[in-house]
């Protein structure tokens, strides 16, 4: 792998979709917690809305504003050319995400998203993994709350044990929150695309090396009492198992 030189790019991180519900929360977090000297920008369709958002954030004078639109691939490529990392909150990703992934893979730009759409993750692996490896781009999906606790929890558990130890990991999450509009739209969209989802999964299995002595699966069945957490648990067949695998 030969990573493209990104040292001369003006931004360390660009947040695409910054004026949406989740994008605004992410921008507020970055403004409050970004390390000193981090060069970052907000990006989206409306320069006016982006400027209003920027002006309301701490350290506004140091935050860049970039216009980009998913319907204009050239603007997405220009965005990816200007940053070492692009984080996007613009979904449903299966409709609005591919052009940005393609640009990042081609330009060696690291890419992060919040998708919970298995079809999108599988399609992006098949179409862009090879190019991303050539340029050194890291394409990281499902970086939101839904998958991160399970992914990091399983990783931490495995790292703490000797190699080769038989292990079963069950993940539990207790939450008291509502879906955002974007999350709800993505879930409804994915439910309507069952045939495409299965086709994308089959295509990925043909391209991806098979796991050896490992099996990761999403939970199934109805609600059950879980003595491990002393509570009733409802299996959720989400993208988590795919991300852990």
Rosetta silent file (secondary structure, phi, psi, omega in degrees, C-alpha in Angstrom):
SEQUENCE: XXXXXXXXXXXXXXXXXXXXXXXXXXXXXXXXXXXXXXXXXXXXXXXXXXXXXXXXXXXXXXXXXXXXXXXXXXXXXXXXXXXXXXXXXXXXXXXXXXXXXXXXXXXXXXXXXXXXXXXXXXXXXXXXXXXXXXXXXXXXXXXXXXXXXXXXXXXXXXXXXXXXXXXXXXXXXXXXXXXXXXXXXXXXXXXXXXXXXXXXXXXXXXXXXXXXXXXXXXXXXXXXXXXXXXXXXXXXXXXXXXXXX
SCORE:     score description
SCORE:     0.000 S_00000001
   1 L     0.000  131.992  178.645    0.000    0.000    0.000 S_00000001
   2 L  -118.452  100.100 -176.999    1.331    3.437   -0.959 S_00000001
   3 L   -69.353  131.021  176.918   -0.494    6.165    0.961 S_00000001
   4 L   -66.526  145.603  179.822   -0.944    9.363   -1.016 S_00000001
   5 L   -70.376  123.671 -178.752    0.714   12.423    0.515 S_00000001
   6 L  -120.381   10.492 -172.357   -1.916   14.478    2.358 S_00000001
   7 L   -67.537  -23.681 -176.566    0.313   16.792    4.390 S_00000001
   8 L   -93.899    9.474 -179.123   -0.409   19.877    2.277 S_00000001
   9 L   -78.062  143.183 -173.084   -4.198   19.703    2.606 S_00000001
  10 L   -70.904  -20.531 -176.289   -5.797   22.704    4.348 S_00000001
  11 E  -126.793  146.207  172.627   -8.014   20.692    6.734 S_00000001
  12 E   -82.352  -40.689 -179.284   -7.550   17.755    9.081 S_00000001
  13 E  -137.793  135.984  168.407  -11.299   16.999    9.242 S_00000001
  14 E  -119.421  129.988  178.489  -14.275   18.087    7.158 S_00000001
  15 E  -100.999  111.208 -178.132  -17.775   17.392    8.511 S_00000001
  16 E   -95.860  132.478 -174.927  -20.240   16.894    5.633 S_00000001
  17 L    89.449   27.328 -169.371  -23.934   17.362    6.416 S_00000001
  18 L   -67.766  -21.703 -177.265  -23.135   19.696    9.289 S_00000001
  19 L   -92.700   -1.749  173.767  -26.458   21.571    9.282 S_00000001
  20 L   -75.663  178.452 -176.372  -28.612   18.448    9.700 S_00000001
  21 H   -60.067  -55.919 -178.959  -29.775   17.197   13.098 S_00000001
  22 H   -72.392  -35.218  178.332  -26.897   14.786   13.737 S_00000001
  23 H   -60.744  -41.672  179.003  -24.443   16.951   11.814 S_00000001
  24 H   -64.819  -42.929  177.300  -25.119   19.932   14.074 S_00000001
  25 H   -60.018  -40.607  179.588  -24.624   17.801   17.197 S_00000001
  26 H   -66.466  -41.492  178.574  -21.335   16.549   15.752 S_00000001
  27 H   -62.867  -41.584  178.886  -20.199   20.077   14.902 S_00000001
  28 H   -63.568  -39.316  178.921  -20.999   21.248   18.432 S_00000001
  29 H   -66.476  -44.876  178.741  -19.006   18.350   19.885 S_00000001
  30 H   -60.098  -43.932 -179.121  -16.026   19.046   17.635 S_00000001
  31 H   -62.334  -34.048 -177.250  -16.065   22.732   18.528 S_00000001
  32 H   -83.573  -27.889 -170.091  -16.094   21.904   22.238 S_00000001
  33 H  -121.947   -3.477 -178.611  -13.576   19.047   22.248 S_00000001
  34 L   -61.944  137.112  177.849  -11.261   19.433   19.239 S_00000001
  35 L   -64.615  153.245 -179.733   -7.592   19.540   20.258 S_00000001
  36 L   -58.902  134.307  178.881   -5.814   22.845   19.899 S_00000001
  37 L    92.682   -6.553  178.155   -4.533   23.369   16.384 S_00000001
  38 L   -66.793  128.963  178.743   -7.037   21.049   14.685 S_00000001
  39 L   -99.030  112.756 -177.091   -7.932   22.455   11.275 S_00000001
  40 E  -140.719  163.833 -176.328  -11.514   21.608   10.450 S_00000001
  41 E  -143.676  155.478  171.997  -14.451   22.732    8.345 S_00000001
  42 E  -102.775  145.970 -176.509  -18.193   22.257    8.037 S_00000001
  43 E  -139.109  151.592  178.810  -19.646   21.303    4.659 S_00000001
  44 E   173.655 -169.122 -174.118  -23.071   21.017    3.066 S_00000001
  45 L   -77.980  -33.135 -172.115  -25.419   22.338    0.378 S_00000001
  46 L  -110.572  111.335  177.906  -26.146   25.803    1.769 S_00000001
  47 H   -61.232  -38.211 -179.068  -23.268   28.192    2.398 S_00000001
  48 H   -62.219  -46.532  179.651  -25.627   30.550    4.233 S_00000001
  49 H   -66.811  -37.720  178.366  -26.791   27.886    6.693 S_00000001
  50 H   -63.562  -40.904  179.961  -23.231   26.671    7.196 S_00000001
  51 H   -66.689  -37.322  176.631  -22.051   30.178    8.022 S_00000001
  52 H   -64.256  -41.881  177.561  -24.862   30.612   10.555 S_00000001
  53 H   -62.752  -49.635 -179.419  -23.882   27.323   12.174 S_00000001
  54 H   -56.383  -44.972 -176.220  -20.197   28.223   12.220 S_00000001
  55 H   -66.057  -19.902  179.218  -20.863   31.641   13.747 S_00000001
  56 L   -89.659   -4.340 -176.730  -22.784   29.995   16.605 S_00000001
  57 L   -96.807  150.579  172.644  -19.888   27.671   17.497 S_00000001
  58 L   -61.342  141.083  179.370  -16.974   28.367   19.853 S_00000001
  59 L    69.170   33.064 -173.632  -13.854   29.319   17.912 S_00000001
  60 H   -56.816  -34.391 -174.931  -15.884   30.250   14.841 S_00000001
  61 H   -64.309  -21.556 -178.860  -13.073   32.231   13.235 S_00000001
  62 H   -98.512    4.341 -176.650  -10.979   29.095   12.817 S_00000001
  63 E  -101.567  125.576  179.834  -13.698   26.910   11.271 S_00000001
  64 E   -81.046  163.460  177.247  -13.857   26.657    7.482 S_00000001
  65 E  -129.055  125.919 -179.702  -16.994   26.494    5.335 S_00000001
  66 E  -128.668  132.361  175.732  -17.179   24.342    2.192 S_00000001
  67 E   -91.021  131.330  176.123  -20.113   23.941   -0.154 S_00000001
  68 L  -152.317  147.458 -175.894  -20.734   20.408   -1.453 S_00000001
  69 L  -138.647  134.651 -178.554  -23.815   18.622   -2.792 S_00000001
  70 L   -63.820  -21.156  178.346  -24.399   14.889   -3.325 S_00000001
  71 L   -84.291   -1.454  179.939  -25.996   15.712   -6.693 S_00000001
  72 L  -127.755   86.346 -175.196  -22.747   17.361   -7.836 S_00000001
  73 H   -53.897  -32.529 -179.572  -19.928   14.774   -7.698 S_00000001
  74 H   -62.239  -33.957  179.177  -17.279   17.366   -8.578 S_00000001
  75 H   -71.020  -31.812  177.581  -18.031   19.239   -5.341 S_00000001
  76 H   -70.594  -38.844  177.361  -17.587   16.038   -3.333 S_00000001
  77 H   -65.410  -40.995  177.642  -14.236   15.378   -4.971 S_00000001
  78 H   -62.205  -37.850  177.655  -13.154   18.954   -4.227 S_00000001
  79 H   -63.001  -48.002 -178.306  -14.184   18.413   -0.609 S_00000001
  80 H   -65.231  -29.074  179.400  -12.183   15.176   -0.347 S_00000001
  81 H   -69.999  -21.423 -172.450   -9.141   16.866   -1.915 S_00000001
  82 L   -97.526   -1.029 -174.394   -9.029   19.471    0.843 S_00000001
  83 E  -137.669  153.413  173.762   -9.017   17.246    3.930 S_00000001
  84 E   -78.675  -31.011 -178.835   -7.163   14.344    5.465 S_00000001
  85 E  -136.169  137.496  171.708  -10.439   12.974    6.911 S_00000001
  86 E  -119.678  127.261  173.624  -14.073   13.376    5.838 S_00000001
  87 E  -113.058  129.696 -176.355  -16.910   12.512    8.240 S_00000001
  88 E  -124.241  139.000  176.089  -20.407   12.431    6.759 S_00000001
  89 L  -115.000   16.688 -173.169  -23.852   12.343    8.348 S_00000001
  90 L   -91.680  107.503  178.669  -25.750   12.489    5.025 S_00000001
  91 L  -134.109  179.947   -1.896  -28.077    9.513    4.588 S_00000001
  92 L   -58.534  134.299 -171.681  -29.753    7.276    3.675 S_00000001
  93 H   -69.492  -30.431 -179.505  -26.277    6.355    2.538 S_00000001
  94 H   -64.102  -21.741  176.646  -27.351    3.826   -0.077 S_00000001
  95 H   -96.910  -35.923 -168.756  -28.883    6.787   -1.952 S_00000001
  96 H  -119.391    2.835 -170.683  -26.532    9.640   -1.051 S_00000001
  97 L  -102.522  -22.755 -167.012  -23.239    8.124    0.080 S_00000001
  98 H   -66.498  -41.379 -176.194  -21.448    6.408   -2.798 S_00000001
  99 H   -61.308  -35.650  178.643  -19.996    9.398   -4.666 S_00000001
 100 H   -71.792  -39.761  175.374  -18.230   10.614   -1.521 S_00000001
 101 H   -59.660  -45.267 -179.369  -16.843    7.143   -0.789 S_00000001
 102 H   -59.950  -43.886 -179.759  -15.566    6.936   -4.364 S_00000001
 103 H   -64.237  -44.557 -178.971  -13.853   10.317   -4.100 S_00000001
 104 H   -65.357  -42.996  179.054  -12.211    9.487   -0.772 S_00000001
 105 H   -61.103  -39.999 -176.636  -11.015    6.071   -1.962 S_00000001
 106 H   -72.958  -30.486 -173.793   -9.500    7.604   -5.097 S_00000001
 107 H  -102.185    2.635  179.569   -7.781   10.489   -3.299 S_00000001
 108 L    73.355   25.064 -178.827   -6.457    8.636   -0.249 S_00000001
 109 L   -95.097  128.602  177.872   -8.786   10.516    2.106 S_00000001
 110 E   -67.544  141.804 -171.510   -9.944    8.725    5.249 S_00000001
 111 E  -129.204  134.041  177.118  -13.747    8.385    5.367 S_00000001
 112 E  -130.664  141.694  173.080  -16.153    7.962    8.306 S_00000001
 113 E  -141.876 -179.743 -178.086  -19.934    7.621    8.351 S_00000001
 114 L  -114.871   18.703 -172.044  -22.851    6.735   10.620 S_00000001
 115 L   -61.078  147.372  168.691  -24.577    4.235    8.360 S_00000001
 116 L  -120.576   23.369 -173.126  -26.621    1.376    9.735 S_00000001
 117 L  -103.908  103.923 -178.969  -27.313    0.027    6.225 S_00000001
 118 H   -57.483  -38.025 -179.886  -25.718   -3.398    5.558 S_00000001
 119 H   -58.749  -45.057 -179.276  -26.370   -3.118    1.820 S_00000001
 120 H   -63.164  -44.962 -179.143  -24.373    0.107    1.580 S_00000001
 121 H   -61.015  -44.410 -179.705  -21.435   -1.282    3.566 S_00000001
 122 H   -65.250  -43.991 -179.964  -21.258   -4.410    1.392 S_00000001
 123 H   -62.021  -42.469 -178.344  -21.518   -2.460   -1.866 S_00000001
 124 H   -66.916  -35.912  177.183  -18.787   -0.020   -0.853 S_00000001
 125 H   -62.245  -49.496 -176.703  -16.454   -2.879    0.112 S_00000001
 126 H   -63.454  -40.758 -172.560  -16.901   -4.619   -3.240 S_00000001
 127 H   -85.437  -28.914 -168.844  -16.572   -1.447   -5.321 S_00000001
 128 H  -129.335   -2.995 -178.837  -13.917    0.573   -3.506 S_00000001
 129 H   -62.426  -43.457 -178.118  -11.838   -1.573   -1.133 S_00000001
 130 H   -61.179  -47.017 -179.728   -9.187   -2.321   -3.769 S_00000001
 131 H   -65.686  -40.030  179.246   -8.751    1.334   -4.731 S_00000001
 132 H   -62.264  -38.110  177.160   -8.702    2.442   -1.094 S_00000001
 133 H   -65.417  -35.840  179.244   -5.900   -0.017   -0.364 S_00000001
 134 H   -65.943  -38.451 -176.006   -3.927    1.386   -3.308 S_00000001
 135 H   -95.124  -12.569 -178.067   -4.191    4.987   -2.076 S_00000001
 136 L    88.059    6.776  177.976   -4.103    4.270    1.667 S_00000001
 137 L   -69.866  138.875  175.250   -7.621    5.586    2.313 S_00000001
 138 L  -106.316  117.983 -178.761   -9.368    4.064    5.334 S_00000001
 139 E  -102.456  108.611 -172.808  -13.113    3.622    4.777 S_00000001
 140 E  -118.397  114.337 -178.640  -14.787    3.232    8.174 S_00000001
 141 L   -99.197  166.501  171.022  -18.540    2.694    8.332 S_00000001
 142 L    56.537   48.021 -178.744  -21.063    2.636   11.203 S_00000001
 143 L   -87.968   20.153  179.608  -19.150    4.938   13.546 S_00000001
 144 L   -95.820 -174.035 -176.065  -22.282    5.816   15.520 S_00000001
 145 H   -59.509  -38.963 -170.701  -23.643    4.630   18.833 S_00000001
 146 H   -55.567  -45.859 -173.793  -25.415    1.591   17.426 S_00000001
 147 H   -99.814  -28.498 -173.228  -22.320   -0.389   16.432 S_00000001
 148 H   -58.579  -45.332 -179.863  -19.425    1.161   18.351 S_00000001
 149 H   -59.016  -40.205 -179.001  -20.207   -0.367   21.802 S_00000001
 150 H   -72.182  -42.293 -178.375  -20.412   -3.877   20.339 S_00000001
 151 H   -64.358  -51.585 -179.681  -17.393   -3.511   18.064 S_00000001
 152 H   -69.130  -35.401  178.527  -15.094   -2.030   20.719 S_00000001
 153 H   -63.582  -44.966  178.062  -16.516   -4.301   23.422 S_00000001
 154 H   -65.910  -41.744  179.444  -15.796   -7.449   21.412 S_00000001
 155 H   -61.411  -46.309 -179.905  -12.350   -6.145   20.416 S_00000001
 156 H   -61.752  -43.303 -178.554  -11.435   -5.322   24.030 S_00000001
 157 H   -62.415  -46.919 -178.832  -12.634   -8.729   25.256 S_00000001
 158 H   -64.364  -38.905 -179.087  -10.676  -10.660   22.638 S_00000001
 159 H   -67.089  -25.414 -177.561   -7.515   -8.610   23.267 S_00000001
 160 L   -83.571   -9.138 -175.927   -7.637   -9.383   26.994 S_00000001
 161 L  -111.328  155.566  175.067   -7.636  -13.159   26.469 S_00000001
 162 L   -62.188  154.812  178.658   -4.964  -15.562   25.165 S_00000001
 163 L   -66.013  143.987  174.793   -5.192  -16.455   21.491 S_00000001
 164 L    84.830    3.370  179.098   -7.267  -19.494   20.620 S_00000001
 165 L   -75.906  126.689  175.854   -9.546  -19.404   23.671 S_00000001
 166 L   -59.131  133.045 -171.409  -13.106  -20.551   22.759 S_00000001
 167 L  -149.913  134.936  170.207  -15.280  -17.495   23.253 S_00000001
 168 L  -121.628  128.799 -179.723  -18.858  -16.386   22.826 S_00000001
 169 L  -116.314  122.646  172.638  -19.658  -12.694   23.167 S_00000001
 170 L  -111.596  130.143 -178.933  -23.224  -11.447   23.651 S_00000001
 171 L  -104.321  138.046  177.687  -23.746   -7.691   23.587 S_00000001
 172 L  -127.597  139.518  176.130  -26.418   -5.814   25.521 S_00000001
 173 L  -131.257  128.409  173.045  -27.287   -2.123   25.330 S_00000001
 174 L  -103.254  121.841 -174.863  -29.662   -0.271   27.636 S_00000001
 175 L  -138.865  149.561  176.254  -30.900    2.908   25.970 S_00000001
 176 L  -135.489   79.376 -174.735  -33.551    5.551   26.481 S_00000001
 177 L  -151.501  161.183  177.629  -33.561    7.585   23.283 S_00000001
 178 L  -105.152  156.951  176.446  -35.607    8.306   20.177 S_00000001
 179 L   -73.418  143.824  169.106  -34.589    7.853   16.541 S_00000001
 180 L   -76.560  164.862  179.109  -33.581   10.913   14.547 S_00000001
 181 H   -59.937  -39.450  179.947  -35.426   11.549   11.293 S_00000001
 182 H   -66.183  -41.113  177.824  -32.430   10.428    9.263 S_00000001
 183 H   -63.188  -43.688  179.991  -32.068    7.164   11.183 S_00000001
 184 H   -63.187  -42.886  178.876  -35.775    6.430   10.776 S_00000001
 185 H   -62.816  -41.068  179.245  -35.621    7.160    7.030 S_00000001
 186 H   -64.580  -41.264 -179.781  -32.599    4.869    6.619 S_00000001
 187 H   -64.343  -45.971  178.762  -34.326    2.042    8.517 S_00000001
 188 H   -62.624  -41.443 -179.936  -37.502    2.294    6.424 S_00000001
 189 H   -62.839  -42.606 -178.117  -35.467    2.441    3.227 S_00000001
 190 H   -67.871  -36.289  178.048  -33.450   -0.653    4.144 S_00000001
 191 H   -63.742  -28.601 -178.777  -36.587   -2.627    5.019 S_00000001
 192 L   -84.246   -3.235 -174.239  -37.933   -1.916    1.537 S_00000001
 193 L  -121.541   42.269 -175.606  -34.750   -3.214   -0.135 S_00000001
 194 H   -61.368  -41.910 -178.807  -34.559   -6.790    1.177 S_00000001
 195 H   -64.342  -44.445  179.659  -33.753   -8.281   -2.234 S_00000001
 196 H   -66.238  -35.947  179.309  -30.963   -5.770   -2.912 S_00000001
 197 H   -61.837  -46.286 -179.534  -29.585   -6.265    0.609 S_00000001
 198 H   -65.588  -38.848  179.530  -29.278  -10.042    0.124 S_00000001
 199 H   -64.834  -41.137  179.001  -27.683   -9.608   -3.307 S_00000001
 200 H   -64.860  -39.018  179.148  -25.072   -7.191   -1.924 S_00000001
 201 H   -64.633  -41.805  178.195  -24.246   -9.601    0.916 S_00000001
 202 H   -63.383  -41.550 -179.211  -23.742  -12.481   -1.543 S_00000001
 203 H   -63.525  -40.839  179.455  -21.510  -10.344   -3.729 S_00000001
 204 H   -64.976  -40.997  179.917  -19.339   -9.369   -0.772 S_00000001
 205 H   -60.578  -30.291  178.175  -18.936  -12.997    0.318 S_00000001
 206 H   -71.659  -24.602 -176.036  -17.559  -13.765   -3.151 S_00000001
 207 H  -100.289  -29.240 -171.074  -14.899  -11.057   -2.789 S_00000001
 208 L   -90.680  139.395  175.400  -13.977  -11.110    0.898 S_00000001
 209 L   -58.220  141.631 -178.548  -11.612  -13.683    2.474 S_00000001
 210 L   -75.593  146.278  174.855  -13.530  -16.192    4.589 S_00000001
 211 L   -69.842  145.628  177.598  -13.251  -16.153    8.360 S_00000001
 212 L  -111.040  121.358  177.999  -11.353  -19.075    9.894 S_00000001
 213 L    57.302   31.682  176.496  -12.804  -20.614   13.091 S_00000001
 214 L  -139.201  140.445  176.691  -14.977  -17.546   13.681 S_00000001
 215 L  -141.213  124.636  179.358  -18.695  -17.013   13.322 S_00000001
 216 L  -122.836  127.480 -178.101  -20.494  -13.763   14.008 S_00000001
 217 L  -140.140  153.203  176.766  -24.264  -13.550   13.712 S_00000001
 218 L   -78.548  147.931 -179.983  -27.052  -11.156   14.601 S_00000001
 219 L   -68.585  153.124  178.889  -29.445  -12.275   17.358 S_00000001
 220 L  -137.196  172.613  178.600  -32.831  -13.686   16.403 S_00000001
 221 L    97.841 -172.343 -177.515  -36.011  -14.748   18.150 S_00000001
 222 L   -97.111 -177.553  178.080  -38.351  -13.017   20.565 S_00000001
 223 L   -60.089  145.625  177.723  -37.835  -11.187   23.859 S_00000001
 224 E  -146.574  156.872  175.017  -36.218  -13.221   26.644 S_00000001
 225 E   -79.556  129.139 -178.675  -35.088  -12.733   30.202 S_00000001
 226 E  -110.222  101.623 -179.102  -31.294  -12.289   30.283 S_00000001
 227 L   -62.493  -23.110 -179.839  -29.863  -13.209   33.700 S_00000001
 228 L   -59.921  -32.988 -178.517  -26.490  -11.746   32.642 S_00000001
 229 L  -118.627    3.446  178.571  -27.953   -8.252   32.903 S_00000001
 230 L    54.172   51.044 -179.343  -30.963   -9.046   35.106 S_00000001
 231 E  -161.186  164.338  172.692  -33.397   -7.633   32.564 S_00000001
 232 E   -79.466  139.694 -176.727  -35.578   -8.532   29.614 S_00000001
 233 E  -124.509  139.754  178.076  -33.733   -8.310   26.302 S_00000001
 234 L  -112.798  115.483  179.343  -35.075   -7.833   22.782 S_00000001
 235 L   -60.911  134.844  178.957  -32.867   -9.202   19.969 S_00000001
 236 L  -120.921  107.877 -178.970  -32.101   -6.534   17.363 S_00000001
 237 L   -79.297   66.985 -177.384  -30.941   -7.874   13.969 S_00000001
 238 L   -95.747 -167.240 -176.804  -28.988   -4.726   13.118 S_00000001
 239 L   -77.373   -4.916 -171.441  -25.674   -4.135   11.354 S_00000001
 240 H   -55.554  -46.090 -178.329  -23.659   -4.719   14.551 S_00000001
 241 H   -61.433  -39.296  178.829  -22.696   -8.341   13.801 S_00000001
 242 H   -63.469  -40.388  179.792  -21.500   -7.374   10.323 S_00000001
 243 H   -69.033  -42.402  178.360  -19.318   -4.591   11.734 S_00000001
 244 H   -61.877  -41.390  179.726  -17.828   -6.848   14.442 S_00000001
 245 L   -62.632    0.000    0.000  -17.029   -9.491   11.826 S_00000001
